[in-house]
Structure formats: C-alpha cells, structure tokens
PDB file of C-alpha atoms in Angstrom:
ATOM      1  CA  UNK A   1      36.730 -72.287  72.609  1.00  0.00           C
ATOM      2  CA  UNK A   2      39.914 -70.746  72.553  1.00  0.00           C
ATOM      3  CA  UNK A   3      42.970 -72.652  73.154  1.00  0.00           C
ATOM      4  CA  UNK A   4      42.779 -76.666  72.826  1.00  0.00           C
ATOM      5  CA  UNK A   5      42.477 -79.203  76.082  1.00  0.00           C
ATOM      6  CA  UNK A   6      45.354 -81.863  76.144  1.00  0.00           C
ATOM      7  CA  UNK A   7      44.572 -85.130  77.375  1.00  0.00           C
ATOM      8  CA  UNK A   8      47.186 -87.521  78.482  1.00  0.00           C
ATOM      9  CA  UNK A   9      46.433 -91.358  77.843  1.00  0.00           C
ATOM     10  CA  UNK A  10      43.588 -90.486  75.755  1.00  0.00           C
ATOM     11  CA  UNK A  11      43.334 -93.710  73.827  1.00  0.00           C
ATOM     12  CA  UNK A  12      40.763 -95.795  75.821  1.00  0.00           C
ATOM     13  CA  UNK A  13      38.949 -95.756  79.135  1.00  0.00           C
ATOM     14  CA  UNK A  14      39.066 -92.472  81.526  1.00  0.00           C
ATOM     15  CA  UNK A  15      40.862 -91.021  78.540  1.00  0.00           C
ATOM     16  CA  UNK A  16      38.474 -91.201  76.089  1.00  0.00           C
ATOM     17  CA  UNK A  17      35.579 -90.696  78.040  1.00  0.00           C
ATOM     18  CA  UNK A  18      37.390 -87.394  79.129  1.00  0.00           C
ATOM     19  CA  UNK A  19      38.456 -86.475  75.500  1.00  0.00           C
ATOM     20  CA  UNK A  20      34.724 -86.877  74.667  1.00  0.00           C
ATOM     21  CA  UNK A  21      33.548 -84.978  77.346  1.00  0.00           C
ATOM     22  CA  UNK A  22      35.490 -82.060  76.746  1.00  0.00           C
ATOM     23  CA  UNK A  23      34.953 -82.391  72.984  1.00  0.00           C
ATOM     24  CA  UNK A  24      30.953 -81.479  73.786  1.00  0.00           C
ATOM     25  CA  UNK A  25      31.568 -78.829  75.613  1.00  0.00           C
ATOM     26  CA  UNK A  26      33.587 -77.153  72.338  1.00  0.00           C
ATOM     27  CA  UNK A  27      37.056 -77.316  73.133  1.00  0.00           C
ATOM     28  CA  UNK A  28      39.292 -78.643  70.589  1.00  0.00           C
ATOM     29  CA  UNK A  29      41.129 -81.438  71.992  1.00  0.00           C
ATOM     30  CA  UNK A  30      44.742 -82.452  71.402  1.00  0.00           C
ATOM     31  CA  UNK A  31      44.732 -86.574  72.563  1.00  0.00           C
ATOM     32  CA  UNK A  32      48.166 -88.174  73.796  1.00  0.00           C
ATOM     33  CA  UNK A  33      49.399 -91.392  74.224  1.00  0.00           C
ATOM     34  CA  UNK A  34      51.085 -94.288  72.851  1.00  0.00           C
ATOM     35  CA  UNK A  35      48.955 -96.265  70.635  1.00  0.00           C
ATOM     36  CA  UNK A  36      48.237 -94.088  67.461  1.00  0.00           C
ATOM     37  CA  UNK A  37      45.353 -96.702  66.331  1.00  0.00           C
ATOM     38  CA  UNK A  38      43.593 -96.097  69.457  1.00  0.00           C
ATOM     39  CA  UNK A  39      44.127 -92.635  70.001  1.00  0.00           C
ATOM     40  CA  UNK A  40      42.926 -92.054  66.415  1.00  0.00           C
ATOM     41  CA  UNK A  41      39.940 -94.240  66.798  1.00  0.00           C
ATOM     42  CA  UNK A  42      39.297 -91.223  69.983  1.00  0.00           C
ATOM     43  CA  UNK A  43      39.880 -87.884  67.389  1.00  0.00           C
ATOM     44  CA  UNK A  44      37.061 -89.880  65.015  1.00  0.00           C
ATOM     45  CA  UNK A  45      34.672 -90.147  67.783  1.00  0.00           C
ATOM     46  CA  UNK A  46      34.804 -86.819  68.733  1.00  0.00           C
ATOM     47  CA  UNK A  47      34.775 -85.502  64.840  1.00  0.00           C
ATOM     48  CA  UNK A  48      31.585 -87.616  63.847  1.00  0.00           C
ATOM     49  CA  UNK A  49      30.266 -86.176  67.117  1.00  0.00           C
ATOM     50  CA  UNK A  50      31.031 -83.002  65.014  1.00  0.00           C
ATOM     51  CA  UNK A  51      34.097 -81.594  67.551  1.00  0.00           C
ATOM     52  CA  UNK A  52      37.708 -81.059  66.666  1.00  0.00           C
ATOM     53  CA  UNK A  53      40.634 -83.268  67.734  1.00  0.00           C
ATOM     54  CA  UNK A  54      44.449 -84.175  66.977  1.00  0.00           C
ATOM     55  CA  UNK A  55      46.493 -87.200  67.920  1.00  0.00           C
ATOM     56  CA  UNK A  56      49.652 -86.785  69.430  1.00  0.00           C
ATOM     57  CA  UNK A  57      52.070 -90.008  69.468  1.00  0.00           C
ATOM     58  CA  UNK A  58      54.713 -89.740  72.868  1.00  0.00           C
ATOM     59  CA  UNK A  59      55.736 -91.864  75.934  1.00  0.00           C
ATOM     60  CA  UNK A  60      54.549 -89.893  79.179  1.00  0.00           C
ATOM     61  CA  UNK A  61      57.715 -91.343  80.608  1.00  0.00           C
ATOM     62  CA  UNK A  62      59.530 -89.102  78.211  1.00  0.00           C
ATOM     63  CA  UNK A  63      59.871 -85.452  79.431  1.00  0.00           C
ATOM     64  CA  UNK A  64      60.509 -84.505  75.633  1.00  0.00           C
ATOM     65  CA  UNK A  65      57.678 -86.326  74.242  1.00  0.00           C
ATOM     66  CA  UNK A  66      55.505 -84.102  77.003  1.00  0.00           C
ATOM     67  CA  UNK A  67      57.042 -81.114  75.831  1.00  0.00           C
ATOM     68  CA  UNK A  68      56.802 -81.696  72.144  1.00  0.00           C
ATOM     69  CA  UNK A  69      53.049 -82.431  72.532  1.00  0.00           C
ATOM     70  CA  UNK A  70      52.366 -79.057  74.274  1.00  0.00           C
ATOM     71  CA  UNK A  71      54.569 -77.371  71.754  1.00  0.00           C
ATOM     72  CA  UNK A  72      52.368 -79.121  68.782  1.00  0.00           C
ATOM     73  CA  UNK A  73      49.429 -78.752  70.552  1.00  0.00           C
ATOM     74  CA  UNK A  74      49.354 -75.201  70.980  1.00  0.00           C
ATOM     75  CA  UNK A  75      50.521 -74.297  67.541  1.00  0.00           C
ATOM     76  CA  UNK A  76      48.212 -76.462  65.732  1.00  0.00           C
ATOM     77  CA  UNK A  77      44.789 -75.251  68.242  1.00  0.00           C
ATOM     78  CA  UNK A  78      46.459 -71.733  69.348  1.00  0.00           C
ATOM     79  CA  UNK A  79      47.033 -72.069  72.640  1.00  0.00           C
ATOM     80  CA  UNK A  80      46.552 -74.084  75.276  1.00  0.00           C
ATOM     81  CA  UNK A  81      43.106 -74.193  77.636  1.00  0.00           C
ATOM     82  CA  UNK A  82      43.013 -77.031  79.815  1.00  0.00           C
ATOM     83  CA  UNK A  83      45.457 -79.580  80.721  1.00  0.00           C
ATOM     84  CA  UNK A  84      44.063 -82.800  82.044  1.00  0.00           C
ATOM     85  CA  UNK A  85      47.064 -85.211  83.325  1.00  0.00           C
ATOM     86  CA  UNK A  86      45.450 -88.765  83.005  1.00  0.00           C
ATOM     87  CA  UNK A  87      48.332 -91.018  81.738  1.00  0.00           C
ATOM     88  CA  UNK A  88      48.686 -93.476  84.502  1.00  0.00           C
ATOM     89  CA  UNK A  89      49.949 -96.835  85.265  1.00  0.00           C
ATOM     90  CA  UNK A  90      49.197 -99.551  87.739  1.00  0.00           C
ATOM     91  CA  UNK A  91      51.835-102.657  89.069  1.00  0.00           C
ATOM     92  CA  UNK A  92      50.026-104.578  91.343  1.00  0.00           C
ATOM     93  CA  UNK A  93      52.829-106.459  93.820  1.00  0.00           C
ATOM     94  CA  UNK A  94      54.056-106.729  97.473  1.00  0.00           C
ATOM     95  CA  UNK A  95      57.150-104.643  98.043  1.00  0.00           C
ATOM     96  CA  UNK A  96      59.382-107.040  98.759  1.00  0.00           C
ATOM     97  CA  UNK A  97      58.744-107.921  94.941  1.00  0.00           C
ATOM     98  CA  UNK A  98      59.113-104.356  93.779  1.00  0.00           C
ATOM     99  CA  UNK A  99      62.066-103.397  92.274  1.00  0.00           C
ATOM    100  CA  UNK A 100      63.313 -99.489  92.787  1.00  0.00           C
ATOM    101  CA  UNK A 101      63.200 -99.332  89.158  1.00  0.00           C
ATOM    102  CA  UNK A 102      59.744-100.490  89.088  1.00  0.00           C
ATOM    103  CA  UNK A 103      58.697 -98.566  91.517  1.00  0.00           C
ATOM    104  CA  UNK A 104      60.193 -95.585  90.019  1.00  0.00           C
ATOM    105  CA  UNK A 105      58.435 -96.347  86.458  1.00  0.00           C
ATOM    106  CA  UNK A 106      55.122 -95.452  88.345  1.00  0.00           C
ATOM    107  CA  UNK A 107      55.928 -92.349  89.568  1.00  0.00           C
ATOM    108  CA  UNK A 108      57.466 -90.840  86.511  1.00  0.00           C
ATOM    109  CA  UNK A 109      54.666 -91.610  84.328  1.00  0.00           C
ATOM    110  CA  UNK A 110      51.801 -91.181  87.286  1.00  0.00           C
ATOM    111  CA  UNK A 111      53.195 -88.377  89.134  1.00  0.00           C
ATOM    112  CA  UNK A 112      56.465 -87.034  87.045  1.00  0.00           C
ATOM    113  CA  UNK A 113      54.580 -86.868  83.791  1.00  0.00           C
ATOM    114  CA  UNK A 114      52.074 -84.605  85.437  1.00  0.00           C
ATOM    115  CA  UNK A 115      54.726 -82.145  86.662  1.00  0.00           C
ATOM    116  CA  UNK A 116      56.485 -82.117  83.357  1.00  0.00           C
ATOM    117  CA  UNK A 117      53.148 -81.431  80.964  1.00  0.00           C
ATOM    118  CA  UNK A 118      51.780 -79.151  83.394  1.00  0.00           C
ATOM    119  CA  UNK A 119      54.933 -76.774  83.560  1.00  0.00           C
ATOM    120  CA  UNK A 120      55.467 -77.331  79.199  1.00  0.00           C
ATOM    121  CA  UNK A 121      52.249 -75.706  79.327  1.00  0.00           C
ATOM    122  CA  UNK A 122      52.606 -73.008  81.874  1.00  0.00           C
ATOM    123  CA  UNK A 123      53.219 -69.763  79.622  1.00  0.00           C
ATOM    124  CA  UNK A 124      49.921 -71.123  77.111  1.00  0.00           C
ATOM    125  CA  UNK A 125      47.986 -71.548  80.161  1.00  0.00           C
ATOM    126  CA  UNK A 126      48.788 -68.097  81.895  1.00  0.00           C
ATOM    127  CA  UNK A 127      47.834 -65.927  78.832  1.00  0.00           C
ATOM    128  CA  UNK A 128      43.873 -67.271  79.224  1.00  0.00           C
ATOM    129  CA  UNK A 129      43.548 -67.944  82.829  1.00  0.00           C
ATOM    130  CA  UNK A 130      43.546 -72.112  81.225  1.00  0.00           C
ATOM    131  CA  UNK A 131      43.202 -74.572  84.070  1.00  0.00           C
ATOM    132  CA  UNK A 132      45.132 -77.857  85.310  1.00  0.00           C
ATOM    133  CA  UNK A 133      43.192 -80.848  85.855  1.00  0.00           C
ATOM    134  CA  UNK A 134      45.260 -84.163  87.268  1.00  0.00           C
ATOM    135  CA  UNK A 135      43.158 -87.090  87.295  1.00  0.00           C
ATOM    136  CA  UNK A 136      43.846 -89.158  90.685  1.00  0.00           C
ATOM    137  CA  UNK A 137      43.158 -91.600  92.733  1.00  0.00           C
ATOM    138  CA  UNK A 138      40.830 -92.468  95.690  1.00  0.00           C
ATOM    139  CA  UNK A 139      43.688 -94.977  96.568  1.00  0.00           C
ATOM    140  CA  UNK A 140      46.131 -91.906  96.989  1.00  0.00           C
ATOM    141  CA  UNK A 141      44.294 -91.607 100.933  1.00  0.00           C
ATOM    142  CA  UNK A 142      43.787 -95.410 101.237  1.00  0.00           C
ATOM    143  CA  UNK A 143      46.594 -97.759 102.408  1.00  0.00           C
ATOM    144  CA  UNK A 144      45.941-100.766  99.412  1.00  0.00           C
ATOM    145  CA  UNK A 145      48.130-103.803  99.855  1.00  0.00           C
ATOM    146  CA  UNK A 146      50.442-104.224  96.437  1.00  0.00           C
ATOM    147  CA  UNK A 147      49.738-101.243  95.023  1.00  0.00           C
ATOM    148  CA  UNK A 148      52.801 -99.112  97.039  1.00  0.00           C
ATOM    149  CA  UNK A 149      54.035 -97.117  94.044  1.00  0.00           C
ATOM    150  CA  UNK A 150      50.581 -96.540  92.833  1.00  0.00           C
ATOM    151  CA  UNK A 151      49.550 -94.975  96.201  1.00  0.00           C
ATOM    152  CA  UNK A 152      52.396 -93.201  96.145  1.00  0.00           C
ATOM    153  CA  UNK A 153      52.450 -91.669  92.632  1.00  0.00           C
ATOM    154  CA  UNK A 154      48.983 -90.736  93.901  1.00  0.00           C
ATOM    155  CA  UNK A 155      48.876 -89.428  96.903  1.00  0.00           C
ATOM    156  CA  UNK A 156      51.996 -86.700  95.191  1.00  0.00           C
ATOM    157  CA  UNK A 157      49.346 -85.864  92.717  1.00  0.00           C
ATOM    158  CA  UNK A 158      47.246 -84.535  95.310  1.00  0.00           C
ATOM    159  CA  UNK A 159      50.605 -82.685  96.992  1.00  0.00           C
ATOM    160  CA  UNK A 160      51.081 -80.787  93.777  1.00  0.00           C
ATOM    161  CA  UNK A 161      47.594 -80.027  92.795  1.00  0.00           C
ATOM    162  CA  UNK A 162      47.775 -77.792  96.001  1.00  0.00           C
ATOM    163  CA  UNK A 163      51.201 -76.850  95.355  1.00  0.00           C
ATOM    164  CA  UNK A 164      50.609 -75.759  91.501  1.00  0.00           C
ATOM    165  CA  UNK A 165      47.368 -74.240  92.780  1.00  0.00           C
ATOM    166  CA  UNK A 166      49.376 -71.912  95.464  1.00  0.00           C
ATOM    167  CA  UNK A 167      51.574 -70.814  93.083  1.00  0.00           C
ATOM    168  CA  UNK A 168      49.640 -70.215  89.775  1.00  0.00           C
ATOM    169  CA  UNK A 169      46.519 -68.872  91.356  1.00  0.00           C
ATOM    170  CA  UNK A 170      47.694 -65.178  90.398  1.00  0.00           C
ATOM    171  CA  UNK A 171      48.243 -66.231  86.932  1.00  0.00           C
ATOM    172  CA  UNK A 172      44.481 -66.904  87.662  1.00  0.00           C
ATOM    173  CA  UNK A 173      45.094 -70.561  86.442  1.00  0.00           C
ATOM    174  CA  UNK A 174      43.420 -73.011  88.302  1.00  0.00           C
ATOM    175  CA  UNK A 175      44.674 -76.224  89.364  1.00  0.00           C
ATOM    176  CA  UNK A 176      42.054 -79.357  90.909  1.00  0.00           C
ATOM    177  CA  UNK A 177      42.638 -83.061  91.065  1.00  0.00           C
ATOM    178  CA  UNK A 178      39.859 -85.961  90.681  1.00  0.00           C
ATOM    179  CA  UNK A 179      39.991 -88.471  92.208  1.00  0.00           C
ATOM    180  CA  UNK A 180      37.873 -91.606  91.156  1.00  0.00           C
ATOM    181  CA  UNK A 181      37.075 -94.635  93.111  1.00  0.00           C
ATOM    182  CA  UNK A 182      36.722 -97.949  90.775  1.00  0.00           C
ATOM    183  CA  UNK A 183      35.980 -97.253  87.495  1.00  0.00           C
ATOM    184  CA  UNK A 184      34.698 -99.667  84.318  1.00  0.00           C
ATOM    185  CA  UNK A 185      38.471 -99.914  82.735  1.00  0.00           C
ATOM    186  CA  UNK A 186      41.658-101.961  81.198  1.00  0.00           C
ATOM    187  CA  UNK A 187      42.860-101.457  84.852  1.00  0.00           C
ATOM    188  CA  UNK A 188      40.407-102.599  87.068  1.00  0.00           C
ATOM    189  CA  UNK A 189      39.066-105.405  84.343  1.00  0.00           C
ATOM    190  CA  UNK A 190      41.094-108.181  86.113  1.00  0.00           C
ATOM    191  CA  UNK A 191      38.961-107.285  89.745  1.00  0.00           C
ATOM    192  CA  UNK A 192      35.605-106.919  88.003  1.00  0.00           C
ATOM    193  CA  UNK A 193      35.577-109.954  86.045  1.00  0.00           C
ATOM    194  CA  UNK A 194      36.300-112.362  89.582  1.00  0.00           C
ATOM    195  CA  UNK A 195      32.884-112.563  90.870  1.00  0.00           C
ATOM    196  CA  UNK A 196      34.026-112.932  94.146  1.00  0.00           C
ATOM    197  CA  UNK A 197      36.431-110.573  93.860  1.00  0.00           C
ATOM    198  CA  UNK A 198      33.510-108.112  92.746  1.00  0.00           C
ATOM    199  CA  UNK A 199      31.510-108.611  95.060  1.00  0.00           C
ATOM    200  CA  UNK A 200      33.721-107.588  97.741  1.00  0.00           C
ATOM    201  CA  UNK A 201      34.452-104.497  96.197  1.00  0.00           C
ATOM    202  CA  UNK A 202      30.498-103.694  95.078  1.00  0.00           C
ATOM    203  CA  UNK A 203      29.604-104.004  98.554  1.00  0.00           C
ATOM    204  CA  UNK A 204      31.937-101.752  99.721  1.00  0.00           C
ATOM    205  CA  UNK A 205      30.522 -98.861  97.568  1.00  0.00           C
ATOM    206  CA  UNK A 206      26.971 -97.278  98.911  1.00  0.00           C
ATOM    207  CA  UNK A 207      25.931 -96.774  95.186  1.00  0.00           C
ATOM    208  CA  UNK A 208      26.520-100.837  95.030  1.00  0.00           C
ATOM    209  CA  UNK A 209      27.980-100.163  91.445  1.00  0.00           C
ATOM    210  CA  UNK A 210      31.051 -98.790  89.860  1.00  0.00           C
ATOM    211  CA  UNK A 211      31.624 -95.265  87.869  1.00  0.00           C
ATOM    212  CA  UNK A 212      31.425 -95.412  83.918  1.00  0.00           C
ATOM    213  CA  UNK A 213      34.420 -93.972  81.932  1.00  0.00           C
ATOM    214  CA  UNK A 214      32.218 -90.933  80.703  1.00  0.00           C
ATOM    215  CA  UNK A 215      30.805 -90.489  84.452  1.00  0.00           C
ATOM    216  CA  UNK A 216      34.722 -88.794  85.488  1.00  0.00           C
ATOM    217  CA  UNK A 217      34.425 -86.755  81.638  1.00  0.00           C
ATOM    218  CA  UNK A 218      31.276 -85.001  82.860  1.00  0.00           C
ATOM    219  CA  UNK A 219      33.350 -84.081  85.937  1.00  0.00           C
ATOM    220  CA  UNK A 220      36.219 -82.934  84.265  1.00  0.00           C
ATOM    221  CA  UNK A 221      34.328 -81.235  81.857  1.00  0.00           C
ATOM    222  CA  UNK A 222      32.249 -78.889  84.312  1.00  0.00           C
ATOM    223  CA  UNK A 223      35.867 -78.561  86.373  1.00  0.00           C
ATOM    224  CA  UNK A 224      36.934 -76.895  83.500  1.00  0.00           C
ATOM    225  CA  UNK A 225      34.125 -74.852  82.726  1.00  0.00           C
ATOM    226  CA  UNK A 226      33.295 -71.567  84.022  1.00  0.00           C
ATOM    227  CA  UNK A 227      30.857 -73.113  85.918  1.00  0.00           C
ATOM    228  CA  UNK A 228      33.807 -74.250  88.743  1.00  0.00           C
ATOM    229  CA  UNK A 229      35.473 -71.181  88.341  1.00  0.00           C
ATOM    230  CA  UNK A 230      36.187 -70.486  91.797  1.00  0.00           C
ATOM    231  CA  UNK A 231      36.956 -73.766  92.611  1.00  0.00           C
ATOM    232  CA  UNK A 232      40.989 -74.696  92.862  1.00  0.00           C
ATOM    233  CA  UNK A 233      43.488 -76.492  94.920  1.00  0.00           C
ATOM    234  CA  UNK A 234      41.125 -79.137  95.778  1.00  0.00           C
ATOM    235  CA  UNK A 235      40.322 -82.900  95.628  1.00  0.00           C
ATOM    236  CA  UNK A 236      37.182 -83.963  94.230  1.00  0.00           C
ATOM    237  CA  UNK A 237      36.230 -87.163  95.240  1.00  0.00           C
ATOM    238  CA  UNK A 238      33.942 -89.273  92.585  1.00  0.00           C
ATOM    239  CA  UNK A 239      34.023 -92.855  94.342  1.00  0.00           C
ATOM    240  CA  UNK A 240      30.398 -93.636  94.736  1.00  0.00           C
ATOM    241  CA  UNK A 241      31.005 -93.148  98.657  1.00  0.00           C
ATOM    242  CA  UNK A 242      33.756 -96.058  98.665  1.00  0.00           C
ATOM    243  CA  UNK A 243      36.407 -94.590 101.018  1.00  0.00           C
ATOM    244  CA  UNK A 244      33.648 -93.837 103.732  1.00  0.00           C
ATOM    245  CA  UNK A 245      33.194 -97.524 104.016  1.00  0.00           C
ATOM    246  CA  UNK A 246      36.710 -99.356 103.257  1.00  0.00           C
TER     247      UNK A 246
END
C-alpha cells in the first residue's frame, strides 16, 4: 500500500479495532493518541499480525500536535493514504451544568481536531487520490439529554464530511463519515454494565445487541478500499437499526 493510514485515538476501543482493520488490508498505519503504552501495545498487535505500524504521541486538542503527526507520518510511511478522524470525547451533563469551556473542549477535540488533521494532510492526500474517513456518531441526528456538546461536535462532523467532500472531490479524494450506534467501549462501559440501564438500550436496537470495536474497522476498512470507490460525501449508518426505533 502506498502511503500510510493515520488513526486518531488509536490506543483502545474503535481505535484499535480500526488500526487493526486497516493493518489487514496492507496499509501501514501511523496510530495517534495520548497514551504511548497503549498506543504501542496497538503497533505490536498489528506487527505480530505481521503489518506495519508507528506510534505517534500528541493531544488532538493541539492543532500542532495534529500537524506534527501528519508531517511524521508521511515522512516515515511516504505519504499519506487514508485519514480516519476517531479521537473523540464524551461529557455526559445537563446544560445548565456545562460550562462554555467545557463545552468547547468537545468540539475542538471531536469536531476541530478533525478539521485540523484532515487539512495537515491535504497536499499527501491529493497526490494519490487518499481518502478522509471521520468516525461519527448516530447521536449527531438524535436529540440525547446531557450529551449537548457531544451532539453537537457530531452532528458538525457530518456538516464537513459533505463540505470536505464538495470541495476535494476533484482532487479525487474522497471524504465519508461513520456513524456508529452503541458500541462495546471505555465510553459506553458505564451504560452497559447497569442492567437496567442495558436493557433499555438493547431493546431499542432490532439486532437486540451492540456493535464490537472491530465490527466499525471492517467498515472503515472496505470505505477505504477500492471497493467504495465511488462512494463520498455520505453518512454510513452502522447502529444495528437503533435510530429507526429511539
């Protein structure tokens, strides 16, 4: 594969299951985030799985730290393939008990962070044809109590998929966002282990169970494969049929 995939908040989780993903379909892959221990325990999955990967130490709060890692990235893999924004964060309160600086946290590392990688890796991306992948949220077309900023930060994900997609598609890069339901994770750990809290939320869901971390990898992997190559601007939905019943 030429050129490496970055993955944002690669550590654990989506992440990793991404990372892995990607790593079996032969793209080097160039993990991010903020916990070297974790995000090296990632690279030596995918290299005893007999792929290539790097760790990359930032903040995705920190428009340098973005930058830098699509710098390093690209010179250490040449070039740059696939960028899939995952980093994301989730504060669960009312909004009366929301700061603005709370609020804004969210979006800069959600929604801001996305913005920032994706355009650090612009001119990498346009000499392959590479492709943009932004992991999220089926919450982004949901109104959730407590989770304001999260919706938010989410629903402007989907806002510049299209918008990214608009503009880049004669660079013939594409641009498509994913956008899970409830997924086995540090996030949504807190829901899933109250059994009555569980319940509620497994019967929601048609497939009466929720998504495995390595369920949204496959997708992202065949996103960025040729296989999807048509295929931009859009929101894939992987939710197990949740929002049709909410």
């Amino acid at each position: 594969m030429s050129g490496a995939a970055l993955v944002t908040g690669a550590s654990r989780n989506i992440g990793r299951g991404i990372a892995l993903a990607l790593a079996r379909d032969g793209y080097p892959v160039a993990c991010f985030g903020r916990d070297r221990s974790a995000l090296t325990e990632t690279a030596d999955l995918i290299g005893e799985a007999g792929g290539t990967a790097s760790v990359h130490v930032g903040d995705a709060s920190s428009d340098t730290d973005l930058e830098v890692f699509a710098r390093d990235a690209a010179e250490r893999h040449g070039g740059i393939a696939a960028v899939v924004n995952n980093a994301g964060v989730m504060r669960e309160a009312r909004v009366g008990d929301t700061t603005p600086d709370a609020f804004r946290e969210v979006i800069n590392v959600n929604l801001v962070a996305a913005f920032v990688l994706a355009r650090a890796a612009y001119p990498h991306l346009r000499e392959r044809g590479g492709v943009v992948i932004n992991i999220g949220s089926m919450f982004a077309s949901l109104g959730v109590p407590a989770a304001a900023s999260y919706c938010a930060s989410k629903a402007g994900i989907e806002g510049l998929t299209r918008s990214l997609a608009a503009e880049w598609g004669r660079d013939g890069i594409r641009v498509v966002n994913v956008a899970p339901g409830y997924v086995r994770s540090d996030i949504s750990a807190a829901a899933l282990d109250d059994p009555a809290l569980a319940k509620r939320i497994l019967s929601r869901i048609p497939l009466k169970r929720v998504s495995e971390p390595e369920e949204i990898g496959d997708l992202v992997a065949f996103l960025a494969s040729p296989r999807a190559g048509f295929m931009t601007g859009e929101t894939v939905m992987i939710d197990g049929g949740q929002r049709m019943h909410v």
